[in-house]
mmCIF file of C-alpha atoms in Angstrom:
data_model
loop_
_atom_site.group_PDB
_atom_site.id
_atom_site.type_symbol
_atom_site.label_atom_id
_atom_site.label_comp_id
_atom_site.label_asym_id
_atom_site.label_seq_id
_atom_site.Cartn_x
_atom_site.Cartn_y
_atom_site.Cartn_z
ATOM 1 C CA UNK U 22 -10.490 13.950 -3.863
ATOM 2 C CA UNK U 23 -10.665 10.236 -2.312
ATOM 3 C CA UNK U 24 -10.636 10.554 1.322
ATOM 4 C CA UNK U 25 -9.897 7.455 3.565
ATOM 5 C CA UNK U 26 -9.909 8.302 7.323
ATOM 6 C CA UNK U 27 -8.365 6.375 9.942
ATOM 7 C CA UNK U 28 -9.758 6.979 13.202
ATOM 8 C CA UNK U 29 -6.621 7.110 15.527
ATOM 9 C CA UNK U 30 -3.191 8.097 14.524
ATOM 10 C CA UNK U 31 -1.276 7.038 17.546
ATOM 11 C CA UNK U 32 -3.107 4.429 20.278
ATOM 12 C CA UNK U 33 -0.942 2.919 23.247
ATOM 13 C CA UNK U 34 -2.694 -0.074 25.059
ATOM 14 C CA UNK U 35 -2.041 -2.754 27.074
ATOM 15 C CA UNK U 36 -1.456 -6.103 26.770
ATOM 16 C CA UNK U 37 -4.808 -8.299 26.515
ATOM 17 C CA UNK U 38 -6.970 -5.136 25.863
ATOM 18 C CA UNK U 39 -9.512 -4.999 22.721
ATOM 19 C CA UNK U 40 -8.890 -2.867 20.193
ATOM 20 C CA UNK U 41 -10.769 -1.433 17.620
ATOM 21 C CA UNK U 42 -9.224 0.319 14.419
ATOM 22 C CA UNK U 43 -11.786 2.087 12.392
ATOM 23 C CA UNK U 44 -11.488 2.973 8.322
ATOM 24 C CA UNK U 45 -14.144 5.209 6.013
ATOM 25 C CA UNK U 46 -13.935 5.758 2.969
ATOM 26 C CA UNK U 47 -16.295 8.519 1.074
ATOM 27 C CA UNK U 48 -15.816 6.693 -2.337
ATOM 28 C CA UNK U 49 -18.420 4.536 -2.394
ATOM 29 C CA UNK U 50 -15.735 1.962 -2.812
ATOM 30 C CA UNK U 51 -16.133 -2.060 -2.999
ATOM 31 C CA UNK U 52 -13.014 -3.127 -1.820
ATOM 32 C CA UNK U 53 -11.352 -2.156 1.378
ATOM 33 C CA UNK U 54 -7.846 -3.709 3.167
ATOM 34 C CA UNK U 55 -5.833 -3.655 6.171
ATOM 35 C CA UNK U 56 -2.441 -3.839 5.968
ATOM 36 C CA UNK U 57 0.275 -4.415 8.528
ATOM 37 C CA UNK U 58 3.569 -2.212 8.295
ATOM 38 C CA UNK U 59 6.590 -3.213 9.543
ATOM 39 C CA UNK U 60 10.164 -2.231 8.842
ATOM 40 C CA UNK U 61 11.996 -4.339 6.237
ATOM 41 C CA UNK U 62 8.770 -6.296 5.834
ATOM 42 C CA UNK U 63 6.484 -4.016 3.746
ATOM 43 C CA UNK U 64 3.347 -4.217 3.498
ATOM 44 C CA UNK U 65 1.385 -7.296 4.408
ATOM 45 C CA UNK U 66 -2.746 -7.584 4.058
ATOM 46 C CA UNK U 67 -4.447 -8.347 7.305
ATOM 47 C CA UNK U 68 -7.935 -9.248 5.457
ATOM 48 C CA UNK U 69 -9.356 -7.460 3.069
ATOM 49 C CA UNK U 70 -13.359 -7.215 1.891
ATOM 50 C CA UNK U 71 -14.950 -6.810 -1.505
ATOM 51 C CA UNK U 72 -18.282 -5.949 -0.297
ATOM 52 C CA UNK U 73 -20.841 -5.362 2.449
ATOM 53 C CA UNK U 74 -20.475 -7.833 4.732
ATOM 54 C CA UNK U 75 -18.360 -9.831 2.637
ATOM 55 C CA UNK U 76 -14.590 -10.458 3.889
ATOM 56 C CA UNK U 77 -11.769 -12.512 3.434
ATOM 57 C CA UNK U 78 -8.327 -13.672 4.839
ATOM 58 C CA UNK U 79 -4.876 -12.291 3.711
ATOM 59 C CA UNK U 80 -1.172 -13.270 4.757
ATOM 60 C CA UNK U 81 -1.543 -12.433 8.304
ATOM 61 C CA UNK U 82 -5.150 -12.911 10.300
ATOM 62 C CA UNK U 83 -3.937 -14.801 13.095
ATOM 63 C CA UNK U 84 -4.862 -12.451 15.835
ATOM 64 C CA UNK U 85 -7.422 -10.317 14.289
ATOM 65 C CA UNK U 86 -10.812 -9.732 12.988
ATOM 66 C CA UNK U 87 -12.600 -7.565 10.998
ATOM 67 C CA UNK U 88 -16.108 -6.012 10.595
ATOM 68 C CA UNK U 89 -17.711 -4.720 7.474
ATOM 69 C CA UNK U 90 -21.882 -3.718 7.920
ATOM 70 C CA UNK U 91 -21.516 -0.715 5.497
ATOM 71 C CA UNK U 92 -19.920 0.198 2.150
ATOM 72 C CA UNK U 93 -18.244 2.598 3.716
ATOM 73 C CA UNK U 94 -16.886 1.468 6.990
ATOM 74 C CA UNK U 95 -13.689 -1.329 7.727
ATOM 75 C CA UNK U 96 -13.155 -2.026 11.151
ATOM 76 C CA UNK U 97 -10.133 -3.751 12.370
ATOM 77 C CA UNK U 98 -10.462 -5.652 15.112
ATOM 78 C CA UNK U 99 -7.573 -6.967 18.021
ATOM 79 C CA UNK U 100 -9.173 -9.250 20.169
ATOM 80 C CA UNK U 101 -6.566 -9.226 22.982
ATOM 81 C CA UNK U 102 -3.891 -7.056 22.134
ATOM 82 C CA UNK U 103 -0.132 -8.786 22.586
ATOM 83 C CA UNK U 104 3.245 -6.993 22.004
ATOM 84 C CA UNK U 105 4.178 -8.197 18.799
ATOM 85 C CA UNK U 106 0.928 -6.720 17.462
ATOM 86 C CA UNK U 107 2.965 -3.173 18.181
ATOM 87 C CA UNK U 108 3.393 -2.207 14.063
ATOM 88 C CA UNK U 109 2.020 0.938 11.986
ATOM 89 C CA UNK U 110 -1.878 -0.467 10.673
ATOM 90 C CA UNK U 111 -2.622 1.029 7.195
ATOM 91 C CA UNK U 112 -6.410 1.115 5.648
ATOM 92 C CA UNK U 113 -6.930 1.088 2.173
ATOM 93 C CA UNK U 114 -9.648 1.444 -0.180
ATOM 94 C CA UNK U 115 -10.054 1.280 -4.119
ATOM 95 C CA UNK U 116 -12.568 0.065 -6.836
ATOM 96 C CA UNK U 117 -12.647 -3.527 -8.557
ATOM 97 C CA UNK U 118 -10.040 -3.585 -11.943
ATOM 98 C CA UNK U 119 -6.260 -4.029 -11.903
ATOM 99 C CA UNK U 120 -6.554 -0.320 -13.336
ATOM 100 C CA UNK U 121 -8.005 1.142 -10.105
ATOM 101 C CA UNK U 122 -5.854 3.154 -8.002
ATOM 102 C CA UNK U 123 -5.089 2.023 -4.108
ATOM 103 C CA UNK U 124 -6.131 4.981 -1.755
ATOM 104 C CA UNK U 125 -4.892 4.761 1.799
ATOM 105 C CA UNK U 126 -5.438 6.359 5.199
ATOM 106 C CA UNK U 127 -2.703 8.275 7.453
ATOM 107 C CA UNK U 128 -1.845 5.118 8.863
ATOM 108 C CA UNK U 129 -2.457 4.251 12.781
ATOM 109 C CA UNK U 130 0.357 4.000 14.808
ATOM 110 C CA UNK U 131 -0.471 1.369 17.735
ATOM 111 C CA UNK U 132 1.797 0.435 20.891
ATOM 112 C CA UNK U 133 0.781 -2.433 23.013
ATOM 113 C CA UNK U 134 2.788 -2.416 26.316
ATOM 114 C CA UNK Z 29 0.560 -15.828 -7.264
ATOM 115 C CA UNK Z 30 2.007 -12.208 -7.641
ATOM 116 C CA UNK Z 31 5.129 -10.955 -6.215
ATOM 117 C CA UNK Z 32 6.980 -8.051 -6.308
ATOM 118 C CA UNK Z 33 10.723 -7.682 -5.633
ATOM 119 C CA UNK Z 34 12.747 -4.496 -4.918
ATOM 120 C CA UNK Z 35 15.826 -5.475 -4.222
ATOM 121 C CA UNK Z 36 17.716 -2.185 -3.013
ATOM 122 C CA UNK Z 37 16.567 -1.354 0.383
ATOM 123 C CA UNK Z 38 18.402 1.862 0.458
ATOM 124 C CA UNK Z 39 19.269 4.333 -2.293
ATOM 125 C CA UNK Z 40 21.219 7.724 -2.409
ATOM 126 C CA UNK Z 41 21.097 10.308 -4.886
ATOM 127 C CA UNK Z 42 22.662 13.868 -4.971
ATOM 128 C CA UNK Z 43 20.112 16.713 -5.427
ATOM 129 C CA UNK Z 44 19.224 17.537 -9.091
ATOM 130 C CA UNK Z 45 20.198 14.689 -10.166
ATOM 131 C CA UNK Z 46 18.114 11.523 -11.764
ATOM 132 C CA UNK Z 47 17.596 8.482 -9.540
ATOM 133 C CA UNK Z 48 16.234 4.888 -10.612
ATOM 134 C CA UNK Z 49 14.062 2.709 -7.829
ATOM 135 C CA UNK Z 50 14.150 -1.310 -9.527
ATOM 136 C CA UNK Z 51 10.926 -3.264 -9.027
ATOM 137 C CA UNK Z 52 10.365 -6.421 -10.769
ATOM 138 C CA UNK Z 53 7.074 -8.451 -11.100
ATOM 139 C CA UNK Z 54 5.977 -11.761 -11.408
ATOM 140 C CA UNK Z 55 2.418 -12.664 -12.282
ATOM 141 C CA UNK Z 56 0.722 -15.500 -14.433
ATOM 142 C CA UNK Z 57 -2.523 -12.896 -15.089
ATOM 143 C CA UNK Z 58 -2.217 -11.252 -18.506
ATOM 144 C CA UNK Z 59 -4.059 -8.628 -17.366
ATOM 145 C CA UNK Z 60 -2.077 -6.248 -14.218
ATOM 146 C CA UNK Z 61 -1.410 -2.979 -13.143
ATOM 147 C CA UNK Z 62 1.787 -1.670 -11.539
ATOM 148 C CA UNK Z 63 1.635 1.193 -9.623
ATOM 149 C CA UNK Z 64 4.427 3.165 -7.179
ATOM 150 C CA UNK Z 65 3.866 4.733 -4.173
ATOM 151 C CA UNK Z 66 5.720 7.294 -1.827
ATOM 152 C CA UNK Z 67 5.654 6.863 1.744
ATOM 153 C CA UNK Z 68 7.342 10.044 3.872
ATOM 154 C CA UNK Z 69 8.379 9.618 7.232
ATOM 155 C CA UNK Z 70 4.754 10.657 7.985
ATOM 156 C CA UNK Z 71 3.363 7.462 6.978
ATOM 157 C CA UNK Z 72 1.010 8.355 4.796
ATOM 158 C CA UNK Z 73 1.074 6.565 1.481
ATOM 159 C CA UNK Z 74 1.050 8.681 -1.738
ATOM 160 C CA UNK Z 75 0.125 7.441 -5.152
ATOM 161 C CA UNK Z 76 2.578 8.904 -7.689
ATOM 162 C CA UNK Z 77 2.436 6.672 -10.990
ATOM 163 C CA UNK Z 78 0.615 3.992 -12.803
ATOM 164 C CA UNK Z 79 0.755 1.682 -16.100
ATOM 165 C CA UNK Z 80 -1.086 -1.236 -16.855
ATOM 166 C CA UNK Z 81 0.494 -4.040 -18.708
ATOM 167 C CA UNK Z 82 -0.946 -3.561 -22.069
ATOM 168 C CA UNK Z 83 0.029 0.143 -22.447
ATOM 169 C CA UNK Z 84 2.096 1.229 -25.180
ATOM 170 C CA UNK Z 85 3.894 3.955 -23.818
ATOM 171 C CA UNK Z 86 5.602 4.637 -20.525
ATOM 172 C CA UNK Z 87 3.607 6.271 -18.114
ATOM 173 C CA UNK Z 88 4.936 10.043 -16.956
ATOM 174 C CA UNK Z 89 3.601 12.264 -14.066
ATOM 175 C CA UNK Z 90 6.011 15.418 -13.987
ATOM 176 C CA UNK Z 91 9.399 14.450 -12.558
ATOM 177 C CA UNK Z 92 7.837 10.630 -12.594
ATOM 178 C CA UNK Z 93 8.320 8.124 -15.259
ATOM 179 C CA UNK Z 94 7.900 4.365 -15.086
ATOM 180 C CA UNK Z 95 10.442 2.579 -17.178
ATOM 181 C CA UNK Z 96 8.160 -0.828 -18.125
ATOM 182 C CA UNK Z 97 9.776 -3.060 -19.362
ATOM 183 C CA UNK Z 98 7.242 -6.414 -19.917
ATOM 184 C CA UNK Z 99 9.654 -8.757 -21.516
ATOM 185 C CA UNK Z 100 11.710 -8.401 -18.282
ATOM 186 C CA UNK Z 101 8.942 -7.965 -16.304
ATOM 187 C CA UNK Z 102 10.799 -4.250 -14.923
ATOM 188 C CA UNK Z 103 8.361 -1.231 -13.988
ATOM 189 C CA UNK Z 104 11.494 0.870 -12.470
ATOM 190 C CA UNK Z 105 10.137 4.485 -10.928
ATOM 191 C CA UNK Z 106 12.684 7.052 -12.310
ATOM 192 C CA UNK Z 107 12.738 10.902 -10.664
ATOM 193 C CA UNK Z 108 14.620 12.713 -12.040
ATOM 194 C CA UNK Z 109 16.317 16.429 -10.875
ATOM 195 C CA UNK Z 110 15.987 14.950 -7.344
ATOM 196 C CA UNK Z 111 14.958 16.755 -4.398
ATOM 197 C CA UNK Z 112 14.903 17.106 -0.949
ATOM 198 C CA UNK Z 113 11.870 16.202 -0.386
ATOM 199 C CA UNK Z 114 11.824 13.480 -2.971
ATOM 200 C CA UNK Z 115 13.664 11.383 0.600
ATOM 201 C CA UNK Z 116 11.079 8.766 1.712
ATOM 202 C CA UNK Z 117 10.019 5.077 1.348
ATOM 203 C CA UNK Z 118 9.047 3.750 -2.130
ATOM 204 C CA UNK Z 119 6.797 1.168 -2.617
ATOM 205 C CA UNK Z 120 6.093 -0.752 -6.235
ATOM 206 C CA UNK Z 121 3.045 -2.704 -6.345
ATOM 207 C CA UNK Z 122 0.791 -4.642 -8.570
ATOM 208 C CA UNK Z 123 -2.789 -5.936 -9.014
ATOM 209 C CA UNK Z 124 -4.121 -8.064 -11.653
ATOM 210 C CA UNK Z 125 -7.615 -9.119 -12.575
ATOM 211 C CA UNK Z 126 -10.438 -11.701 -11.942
ATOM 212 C CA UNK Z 127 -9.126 -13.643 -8.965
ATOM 213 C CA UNK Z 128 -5.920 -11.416 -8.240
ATOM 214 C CA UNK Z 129 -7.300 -8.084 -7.898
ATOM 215 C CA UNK Z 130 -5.866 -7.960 -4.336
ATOM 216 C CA UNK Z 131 -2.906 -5.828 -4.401
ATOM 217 C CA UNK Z 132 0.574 -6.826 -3.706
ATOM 218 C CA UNK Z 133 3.350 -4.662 -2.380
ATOM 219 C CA UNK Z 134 7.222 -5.010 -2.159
ATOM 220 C CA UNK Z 135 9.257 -4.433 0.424
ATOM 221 C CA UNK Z 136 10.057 -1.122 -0.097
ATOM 222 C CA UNK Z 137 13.141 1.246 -1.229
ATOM 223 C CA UNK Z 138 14.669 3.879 1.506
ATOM 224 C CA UNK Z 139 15.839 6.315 -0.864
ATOM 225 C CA UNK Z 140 17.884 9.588 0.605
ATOM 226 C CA UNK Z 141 18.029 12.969 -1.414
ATOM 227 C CA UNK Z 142 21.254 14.470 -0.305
ATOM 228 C CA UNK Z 143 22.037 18.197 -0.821
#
């Protein structure tokens, strides 16, 4: 079975603070998104990658940052954490093709106060 | 660009009995997938069903069946004999090819299994 991990389910930090969100995958996947979840909103991509070191703007990157130096690894990074950052962050992973399934993490649930 | 559109936010359905999520599409590829996903208050997201646009028939995973309609540009999730645990988010989304591989999600369907 496809296996994306997140690394932390449920983070509270303060306001200004760096965060780091961490994704693997054990697919061997090329492409890899973050997505932002909040309610009546769905689903919106963050930035999403397509290969090593390769990565590329979605909807919403004001804010954030990511890091991708292996295949299997997509880091999410909050440079200085603000309140209306608070939302659920999903990772996802899947291969190229319009026929490829999405597989996504457990979802990290982050609080900035 | 794609988009995706489900248009009920919340749905109720009695248990045992068949329940239809809406989801329409809009693309210019001629090439797409469509794909539905279950999201319990958990959070994690669960792939239940897929059909790509040039398939013939209607995709079916047991109590799953996508009703795609291309014409209309429709991929409605139907489950039927509805259970309890069948309560959750819904999610229809799409990818297409080349250029538009990235996928695209609605907004979600809040659907409520009652006994």
């Amino acid at each position: 079975d496809v296996k994306v991990t997140q690394s932390s389910r449920y983070l509270v930090k303060r306001t200004g603070e760096k965060v780091f969100l961490e994704c693997v995958q054990d697919m061997d996947h090329e492409n890899m998104f973050w997505y932002r979840q909040d309610p009546g909103l769905g689903l919106r991509l963050i930035y999403f990658s397509y290969d090593v070191k390769m990565k590329e703007k979605g909807d919403i990157p004001e804010g954030y940052s990511v890091s991708r130096e292996k295949k299997e690894r997509f880091s999410l990074i909050l440079e200085s954490a603000s309140t209306n950052q608070t939302s659920m962050y999903l990772c996802a992973s899947s291969r190229d093709g319009s026929g490829n399934t999405i597989y996504f993490g457990e979802g990290s649930w982050l609080t900035v106060v | 660009a794609q988009k995706i559109t489900q248009t009920q936010p919340g749905m109720f359905v009695q248990e045992k009995e068949a329940v239809t999520l809406d989801c329409t599409y809009d693309t210019s590829d001629p090439s797409y997938g469509l794909f539905w996903y279950k999201q319990p208050s958990s959070g994690e997201m669960i792939f239940l069903i897929y059909q790509g646009s040039y398939d013939q028939q209607n995709a079916t995973e047991g109590r799953y069946s996508l009703n795609f309609q291309k014409a209309r540009k429709s991929a409605n999730l139907v489950i039927s004999a509805s259970q309890l645990g069948d309560s959750a988010m819904y999610f229809c989304a799409m990818r297409g090819s080349g250029g538009s591989y990235i996928p695209t999600f609605g907004r979600g369907t809040s659907l409520i299994v009652h006994p």
